[in-house]
Amino acid sequence: MDRKIEHKKNPLKRILLYTLLTILLCLLLWSALAAGNKVTIDRDRVSIKTVEYDSFEDMALFNGKVQPLNTLQINTIESGTVKKIHGQNGALIKEGELLLELYNPNTELSYLTQETAIIEQINNLRNTRISIKNQQMTLDKDLIQMSYNFNNAARQYRMDTTLYRKGVISKNDYLKSKETFEFQGKQQENTKKYMQNEQKDRETQLRLINASIEKMEKSLEQLRENKENFIVKAPATGLLSSFNPLLGKSYNKGELIGKVDMQDGYKLLVRADEYYFNQLKTGKMALLEFNDKQYHLKVEKVVAEVINGKFDIELVFEDRAPETIQQGMTLPIKIYLSNKKEKALLLPKGPFYQSSGGQYVFVLTNDNTAKKRKISIGKANANFYQVLEGLVEGDRVITSSYDDFKDKDVLALN
């Protein structure tokens, strides 16, 4: 009887088969995953830049608004209502030019009352001064008369003395002449002493009166000048700005009604982000490129007040400002945050930063493929990022926006 011969299965073949199937399955799975993490894009849609190793300028780009170097404010000296407008906003004005007339009846009446009172006091003092001078004239006249009487008495006494000695006149006539002479002499002497004291008092009194009149005349002059305070004039020659009064509008004393922009130069005003608050200090240098020329500036003033995330800085020109710039223009300027230049890996700026936050970039591995790579970025200026890690010199990086493929790891470029 024939017996069926059973063939033994080879376990090695089975193991090889299973291994091949596993590898094939893994390849299929990897291909599927790779396909899901890969996208094909048109090369013309992306911008490709090369990483360079070069000098890095630590600077920032800002927009500066042209403003006059010096500005004078125009304030009302007296309160009042606008009666007449002479100046025009934006016009070139000269120092002393009439700009505005105000009217305040109460203040003007007060000025008039004070003026009348001062004039009356001045007139009274002048009348007193005339009276004192008249008294002086009277005393001088009396002194002349006394001197005349004394001289007559002296002459008569000398003559009577001679006649008495010769026995021509009586002793009684002689004694009478002598008494008259002595009386006139004593009276003249006393009068001179009195007049000397009176003269000193009158001189003091006149000096005080003259000083009082002088002060009152100055007060009257000042009062009349104050009446001119209702007329607003240009304090200097320049461009009239912020001047917008209305007929009938009331202004308080010392209120700002306009400005005069001096024509002696320009400065640039920059509103910078608070990120730069600790970096922008007075003395920092800046550069303006205008009409194919370079102009150097420096930070003159930093306003240490942050409003809505911004703060102001003022820059002045090291030399003369460009002749063709005008007030109100906005110009791009570079402000150097550091005076030192250092070598570094430089990645040109681009929209990729907004997509990746500077955490990664797509680097070309060949002409048709780009792969995502983590990087570390340091400082930045107007044109470049300073690369700290993740890239080397010569790497080609996509610097356009990643918004359409930021969740992918590989890009295929057509």
Coordinates of C-alpha atoms in Angstrom, one line a residue:
M1 CA 0.0 0.0 0.0
D2 CA 1.4 3.3 -1.0
R3 CA 1.9 6.0 1.7
K4 CA 1.5 9.7 0.9
I5 CA 4.7 11.6 1.6
E6 CA 4.1 15.0 3.4
H7 CA 6.5 17.8 2.5
K8 CA 7.8 19.8 5.4
K9 CA 7.3 23.6 5.3
N10 CA 10.4 25.7 5.3
P11 CA 10.2 28.2 8.2
L12 CA 13.0 30.4 6.7
K13 CA 11.0 31.2 3.7
R14 CA 8.1 32.2 5.8
I15 CA 10.2 34.6 7.9
L16 CA 11.6 36.2 4.8
L17 CA 8.2 36.7 3.4
Y18 CA 6.9 38.3 6.5
T19 CA 9.9 40.6 6.6
L20 CA 9.4 41.7 3.0
L21 CA 5.8 42.4 3.7
T22 CA 6.6 44.5 6.7
I23 CA 9.2 46.5 4.9
L24 CA 6.8 47.1 2.0
L25 CA 4.1 48.2 4.4
C26 CA 6.5 50.6 6.2
L27 CA 7.6 52.0 2.8
L28 CA 4.0 52.5 1.9
L29 CA 3.2 54.1 5.2
W30 CA 6.3 56.4 5.1
S31 CA 5.4 57.4 1.5
A32 CA 1.9 58.3 2.7
L33 CA 3.2 60.3 5.6
A34 CA 5.7 62.0 3.5
A35 CA 3.1 62.9 0.9
G36 CA 0.9 64.3 3.6
N37 CA 3.8 66.5 4.9
K38 CA 4.9 67.7 1.5
V39 CA 3.4 70.3 -0.8
T40 CA 4.3 71.3 -4.4
I41 CA 4.4 75.0 -5.1
D42 CA 5.3 77.2 -8.1
R43 CA 8.9 78.5 -7.8
D44 CA 7.7 81.9 -9.1
R45 CA 5.5 82.3 -6.0
V46 CA 8.4 82.3 -3.6
S47 CA 11.4 84.6 -3.0
I48 CA 14.8 83.0 -2.3
K49 CA 17.7 84.7 -0.6
T50 CA 21.2 83.6 0.3
V51 CA 22.6 83.7 3.8
E52 CA 25.8 85.9 3.9
Y53 CA 28.5 86.5 6.4
D54 CA 29.1 90.2 6.5
S55 CA 29.2 93.3 8.7
F56 CA 26.0 93.8 10.7
E57 CA 24.9 97.4 11.4
D58 CA 22.8 97.6 14.6
M59 CA 20.4 100.2 13.5
A60 CA 16.6 100.8 13.1
L61 CA 14.6 102.4 10.3
F62 CA 12.1 105.1 11.3
N63 CA 10.0 107.8 9.6
G64 CA 10.9 111.3 10.7
K65 CA 8.5 114.3 10.2
V66 CA 10.2 117.6 9.3
Q67 CA 9.6 120.3 11.8
P68 CA 11.1 123.8 12.3
L69 CA 14.1 123.9 14.6
N70 CA 12.6 126.6 16.8
T71 CA 9.0 127.6 17.4
L72 CA 7.6 130.5 19.4
Q73 CA 4.2 130.4 21.0
I74 CA 1.7 133.3 20.6
N75 CA -0.3 133.8 23.8
T76 CA -2.9 136.4 24.7
I77 CA -1.6 138.9 27.3
E78 CA -5.1 140.1 28.3
S79 CA -8.4 138.3 28.2
G80 CA -10.9 139.5 25.7
T81 CA -13.2 138.8 22.7
V82 CA -11.9 138.7 19.1
K83 CA -12.7 142.1 17.5
K84 CA -10.8 141.8 14.3
I85 CA -8.5 139.2 12.6
H86 CA -5.5 140.4 10.6
G87 CA -3.2 137.4 10.3
Q88 CA -3.7 134.3 8.2
N89 CA -2.7 130.7 9.2
G90 CA 0.2 129.5 7.1
A91 CA 1.4 132.9 6.0
L92 CA 4.9 134.3 6.4
I93 CA 4.9 137.1 8.9
K94 CA 7.3 139.7 10.2
E95 CA 8.2 140.6 13.7
G96 CA 5.7 143.2 15.1
E97 CA 3.1 142.5 12.4
L98 CA -0.5 142.9 13.6
L99 CA -2.3 139.6 14.0
L100 CA -5.4 140.0 16.1
E101 CA -7.4 142.6 18.0
L102 CA -9.3 141.8 21.3
Y103 CA -11.9 143.8 23.1
N104 CA -12.7 143.8 26.9
P105 CA -14.8 146.8 28.0
N106 CA -14.4 146.1 31.7
T107 CA -10.6 146.0 31.6
E108 CA -10.5 149.0 29.3
L109 CA -12.7 151.0 31.7
S110 CA -10.4 149.9 34.6
Y111 CA -7.4 151.1 32.6
L112 CA -9.1 154.5 31.9
T113 CA -10.0 155.0 35.6
Q114 CA -6.4 154.2 36.6
E115 CA -5.0 156.5 34.0
T116 CA -7.2 159.4 35.1
A117 CA -6.2 158.9 38.8
I118 CA -2.5 158.8 37.9
I119 CA -2.7 162.0 35.8
E120 CA -4.5 163.7 38.6
Q121 CA -1.8 162.7 41.1
I122 CA 0.9 163.9 38.7
N123 CA -0.8 167.3 38.3
N124 CA -1.1 167.7 42.1
L125 CA 2.6 166.9 42.6
R126 CA 3.5 169.3 39.9
N127 CA 1.5 172.1 41.5
T128 CA 3.2 171.3 44.8
R129 CA 6.5 171.6 43.1
I130 CA 5.6 175.0 41.6
S131 CA 4.4 176.2 45.0
I132 CA 7.7 175.2 46.6
K133 CA 9.6 177.0 43.8
N134 CA 7.5 180.1 44.3
Q135 CA 8.3 180.0 48.0
Q136 CA 11.9 179.8 47.2
M137 CA 11.6 182.9 44.9
T138 CA 9.8 184.8 47.7
L139 CA 12.5 184.0 50.2
D140 CA 15.2 184.9 47.7
K141 CA 13.4 188.2 47.2
D142 CA 13.2 188.8 50.9
L143 CA 16.9 188.0 51.3
I144 CA 17.8 190.5 48.6
Q145 CA 15.7 193.1 50.4
M146 CA 17.4 192.4 53.7
S147 CA 20.8 192.6 52.1
Y148 CA 19.9 195.9 50.6
N149 CA 18.6 197.2 54.0
F150 CA 21.7 195.9 55.7
N151 CA 24.0 197.6 53.2
N152 CA 22.1 200.9 53.6
A153 CA 22.3 200.6 57.4
A154 CA 26.0 199.9 57.2
R155 CA 26.6 202.9 55.0
Q156 CA 24.6 205.1 57.2
Y157 CA 26.3 203.9 60.3
R158 CA 29.8 204.5 58.8
M159 CA 28.7 208.0 57.8
D160 CA 27.1 208.8 61.1
T161 CA 30.1 207.5 63.0
T162 CA 32.3 210.1 61.1
L163 CA 29.8 212.9 61.6
Y164 CA 29.4 212.0 65.3
R165 CA 33.1 212.1 65.9
K166 CA 33.2 215.6 64.2
G167 CA 30.3 216.7 66.4
V168 CA 28.0 217.3 63.5
I169 CA 25.2 214.9 64.7
S170 CA 24.0 214.2 68.2
K171 CA 24.8 211.1 70.1
N172 CA 21.2 210.0 69.9
D173 CA 21.3 210.0 66.1
Y174 CA 24.5 208.1 66.2
L175 CA 23.2 205.4 68.6
K176 CA 20.0 205.1 66.5
S177 CA 22.1 204.5 63.4
K178 CA 24.3 202.0 65.2
E179 CA 21.2 200.0 66.5
T180 CA 19.7 199.9 63.0
F181 CA 23.0 198.6 61.6
E182 CA 23.3 195.9 64.3
F183 CA 19.6 194.9 63.9
Q184 CA 19.9 194.6 60.2
G185 CA 23.0 192.5 60.5
K186 CA 21.5 190.1 63.0
Q187 CA 18.3 189.8 61.0
Q188 CA 20.3 189.0 57.9
E189 CA 22.4 186.4 59.6
N190 CA 19.3 184.7 61.1
T191 CA 17.5 184.8 57.8
K192 CA 20.4 183.2 56.0
K193 CA 20.6 180.4 58.6
Y194 CA 16.8 179.8 58.2
M195 CA 17.0 179.9 54.5
Q196 CA 19.9 177.4 54.5
N197 CA 17.8 174.9 56.4
E198 CA 14.8 175.7 54.3
Q199 CA 16.8 175.1 51.2
K200 CA 17.9 171.7 52.3
D201 CA 14.3 170.7 53.2
R202 CA 13.0 172.1 49.9
E203 CA 15.7 170.2 47.9
T204 CA 14.7 167.0 49.7
Q205 CA 11.1 167.7 49.1
L206 CA 11.6 168.5 45.4
R207 CA 13.7 165.4 45.0
L208 CA 11.0 163.2 46.4
I209 CA 8.3 164.9 44.3
N210 CA 10.4 164.5 41.2
A211 CA 11.0 160.8 42.0
S212 CA 7.2 160.3 42.6
I213 CA 6.3 162.1 39.4
E214 CA 8.9 160.0 37.5
K215 CA 7.4 156.7 38.9
M216 CA 3.9 157.8 38.1
E217 CA 4.9 158.7 34.6
K218 CA 6.4 155.3 34.2
S219 CA 3.2 153.7 35.6
L220 CA 1.2 155.8 33.2
E221 CA 3.4 154.7 30.3
Q222 CA 3.1 151.1 31.4
L223 CA -0.6 151.4 31.8
R224 CA -0.9 152.8 28.2
E225 CA 1.3 150.0 27.0
N226 CA -1.0 147.5 28.7
K227 CA -3.9 149.0 26.7
E228 CA -1.9 147.8 23.7
N229 CA -2.1 144.2 25.0
F230 CA -5.5 143.8 23.4
I231 CA -3.6 144.0 20.1
V232 CA -1.7 140.7 19.4
K233 CA 1.4 141.1 17.3
A234 CA 3.9 138.7 15.9
P235 CA 6.8 138.0 18.3
A236 CA 9.2 137.1 15.6
T237 CA 9.6 136.6 11.8
G238 CA 8.5 133.2 10.6
L239 CA 5.7 131.0 9.4
L240 CA 2.4 131.5 11.3
S241 CA 0.8 128.1 12.3
S242 CA -1.9 126.8 14.5
F243 CA -3.6 130.2 14.2
N244 CA -7.4 129.7 13.8
P245 CA -9.3 132.5 15.8
L246 CA -12.9 133.2 15.2
L247 CA -14.7 136.6 15.4
G248 CA -16.5 136.9 18.7
K249 CA -14.6 134.1 20.4
S250 CA -13.4 134.8 23.9
Y251 CA -9.8 134.0 25.1
N252 CA -8.5 133.9 28.6
K253 CA -5.3 135.6 29.7
G254 CA -2.2 133.7 28.6
E255 CA -4.2 131.4 26.3
L256 CA -2.3 129.9 23.3
I257 CA -3.7 131.2 20.0
G258 CA -0.9 130.3 17.5
K259 CA 2.7 129.6 16.8
V260 CA 5.5 131.2 14.8
D261 CA 7.8 128.6 13.1
M262 CA 11.2 130.2 12.8
Q263 CA 12.9 129.8 9.5
D264 CA 16.4 129.1 10.9
G265 CA 16.6 125.4 10.3
Y266 CA 14.7 122.1 10.6
K267 CA 14.7 119.1 12.9
L268 CA 13.1 115.6 12.5
L269 CA 10.4 114.3 14.9
V270 CA 10.2 110.5 15.2
R271 CA 7.5 108.5 17.0
A272 CA 9.3 105.3 18.0
D273 CA 7.9 102.1 19.4
E274 CA 8.4 101.6 23.1
Y275 CA 10.6 98.5 22.2
Y276 CA 13.4 101.0 21.5
F277 CA 12.9 103.1 24.6
N278 CA 16.1 101.8 26.3
Q279 CA 18.1 101.9 23.1
L280 CA 17.4 105.4 21.8
K281 CA 19.4 107.9 23.9
T282 CA 20.6 111.4 23.3
G283 CA 23.7 111.5 21.2
K284 CA 22.8 108.5 19.0
M285 CA 23.8 109.0 15.4
A286 CA 21.4 108.8 12.4
L287 CA 21.6 108.9 8.6
L288 CA 19.2 110.5 6.1
E289 CA 19.5 109.7 2.4
F290 CA 17.8 112.4 0.4
N291 CA 18.2 113.2 -3.3
D292 CA 21.2 110.9 -3.6
K293 CA 23.0 112.6 -0.8
Q294 CA 23.7 111.5 2.8
Y295 CA 23.0 113.8 5.8
H296 CA 24.1 113.0 9.3
L297 CA 21.9 113.7 12.3
K298 CA 22.0 113.0 16.0
V299 CA 19.3 112.4 18.7
E300 CA 19.0 115.8 20.5
K301 CA 16.0 115.0 22.8
V302 CA 14.1 112.0 24.0
V303 CA 10.7 112.6 25.5
A304 CA 10.5 110.2 28.4
E305 CA 6.8 109.6 28.2
V306 CA 5.2 106.6 26.5
I307 CA 1.7 107.1 25.1
N308 CA -0.2 104.3 23.4
G309 CA 3.1 102.3 23.0
K310 CA 5.0 105.2 21.4
F311 CA 7.4 107.9 22.5
D312 CA 8.9 110.9 20.7
I313 CA 12.5 111.7 19.9
E314 CA 13.9 114.8 18.2
L315 CA 16.9 114.7 15.8
V316 CA 19.0 117.6 14.6
F317 CA 21.3 117.9 11.6
E318 CA 25.0 117.8 12.2
D319 CA 25.5 120.2 9.4
R320 CA 23.0 122.0 7.3
A321 CA 19.7 120.4 6.4
P322 CA 18.8 119.7 2.7
E323 CA 17.7 122.9 1.0
T324 CA 14.7 121.3 -0.7
I325 CA 13.0 119.7 2.4
Q326 CA 9.9 121.4 3.7
Q327 CA 8.0 121.5 6.9
G328 CA 5.5 118.6 7.2
M329 CA 7.5 116.2 4.9
T330 CA 8.0 112.6 6.2
L331 CA 11.5 111.2 5.5
P332 CA 12.9 107.7 6.2
I333 CA 16.0 107.8 8.5
K334 CA 18.3 105.2 10.0
I335 CA 19.2 105.5 13.7
Y336 CA 22.3 103.6 14.8
L337 CA 21.6 101.8 18.0
S338 CA 25.3 100.9 18.4
N339 CA 28.4 102.6 16.9
K340 CA 30.1 99.2 16.5
K341 CA 30.0 97.0 13.5
E342 CA 30.4 93.2 14.0
K343 CA 30.6 90.3 11.6
A344 CA 27.6 88.0 11.6
L345 CA 25.5 85.6 9.5
L346 CA 22.9 87.8 7.8
L347 CA 19.5 86.6 6.6
P348 CA 17.6 89.2 4.4
K349 CA 14.3 90.3 5.9
G350 CA 11.0 89.1 4.4
P351 CA 7.4 88.2 5.2
F352 CA 8.4 84.7 6.4
Y353 CA 9.1 86.2 9.9
Q354 CA 5.4 87.0 10.4
S355 CA 4.5 83.4 9.5
S356 CA 7.2 81.6 11.5
G357 CA 7.9 84.1 14.2
G358 CA 11.5 83.6 13.4
Q359 CA 11.5 80.1 14.8
Y360 CA 12.1 78.2 11.5
V361 CA 12.7 78.7 7.8
F362 CA 12.6 76.6 4.6
V363 CA 16.1 75.9 3.3
L364 CA 16.7 74.6 -0.2
T365 CA 18.5 71.3 -0.2
N366 CA 18.6 71.3 -4.0
D367 CA 17.1 73.3 -6.8
N368 CA 13.7 71.6 -6.5
T369 CA 13.3 70.8 -2.7
A370 CA 13.2 72.9 0.4
K371 CA 13.0 71.6 4.0
K372 CA 11.9 73.2 7.2
R373 CA 14.7 74.0 9.6
K374 CA 14.7 75.4 13.1
I375 CA 16.8 78.6 13.6
S376 CA 17.6 81.2 16.2
I377 CA 17.5 84.9 15.3
G378 CA 19.3 87.7 17.3
K379 CA 19.2 91.4 16.5
A380 CA 17.6 92.9 13.4
N381 CA 18.1 96.1 11.4
A382 CA 16.2 97.5 8.5
N383 CA 17.4 94.9 6.0
F384 CA 18.7 91.8 7.8
Y385 CA 18.3 89.5 10.7
Q386 CA 21.3 88.3 12.7
V387 CA 21.3 84.5 12.6
L388 CA 22.6 82.8 15.8
E389 CA 21.9 79.1 15.0
G390 CA 20.5 76.8 12.3
L391 CA 22.0 78.3 9.2
V392 CA 25.4 78.6 7.5
E393 CA 26.9 80.9 5.0
G394 CA 25.6 80.2 1.5
D395 CA 22.3 78.6 2.6
R396 CA 19.4 79.5 0.3
V397 CA 16.3 80.4 2.2
I398 CA 12.8 81.1 1.2
T399 CA 12.0 84.5 2.6
S400 CA 8.5 85.1 1.3
S401 CA 5.3 84.3 3.3
Y402 CA 4.8 80.8 4.7
D403 CA 1.1 81.3 5.4
D404 CA 0.0 78.7 2.7
F405 CA 2.3 75.9 3.8
K406 CA 3.5 76.6 7.3
D407 CA 2.2 73.2 8.5
K408 CA 4.3 71.4 5.9
D409 CA 7.9 70.1 6.4
V410 CA 9.0 69.8 2.7
L411 CA 8.4 71.9 -0.3
A412 CA 8.7 70.7 -3.9
L413 CA 9.5 73.6 -6.3
N414 CA 8.3 73.4 -9.9

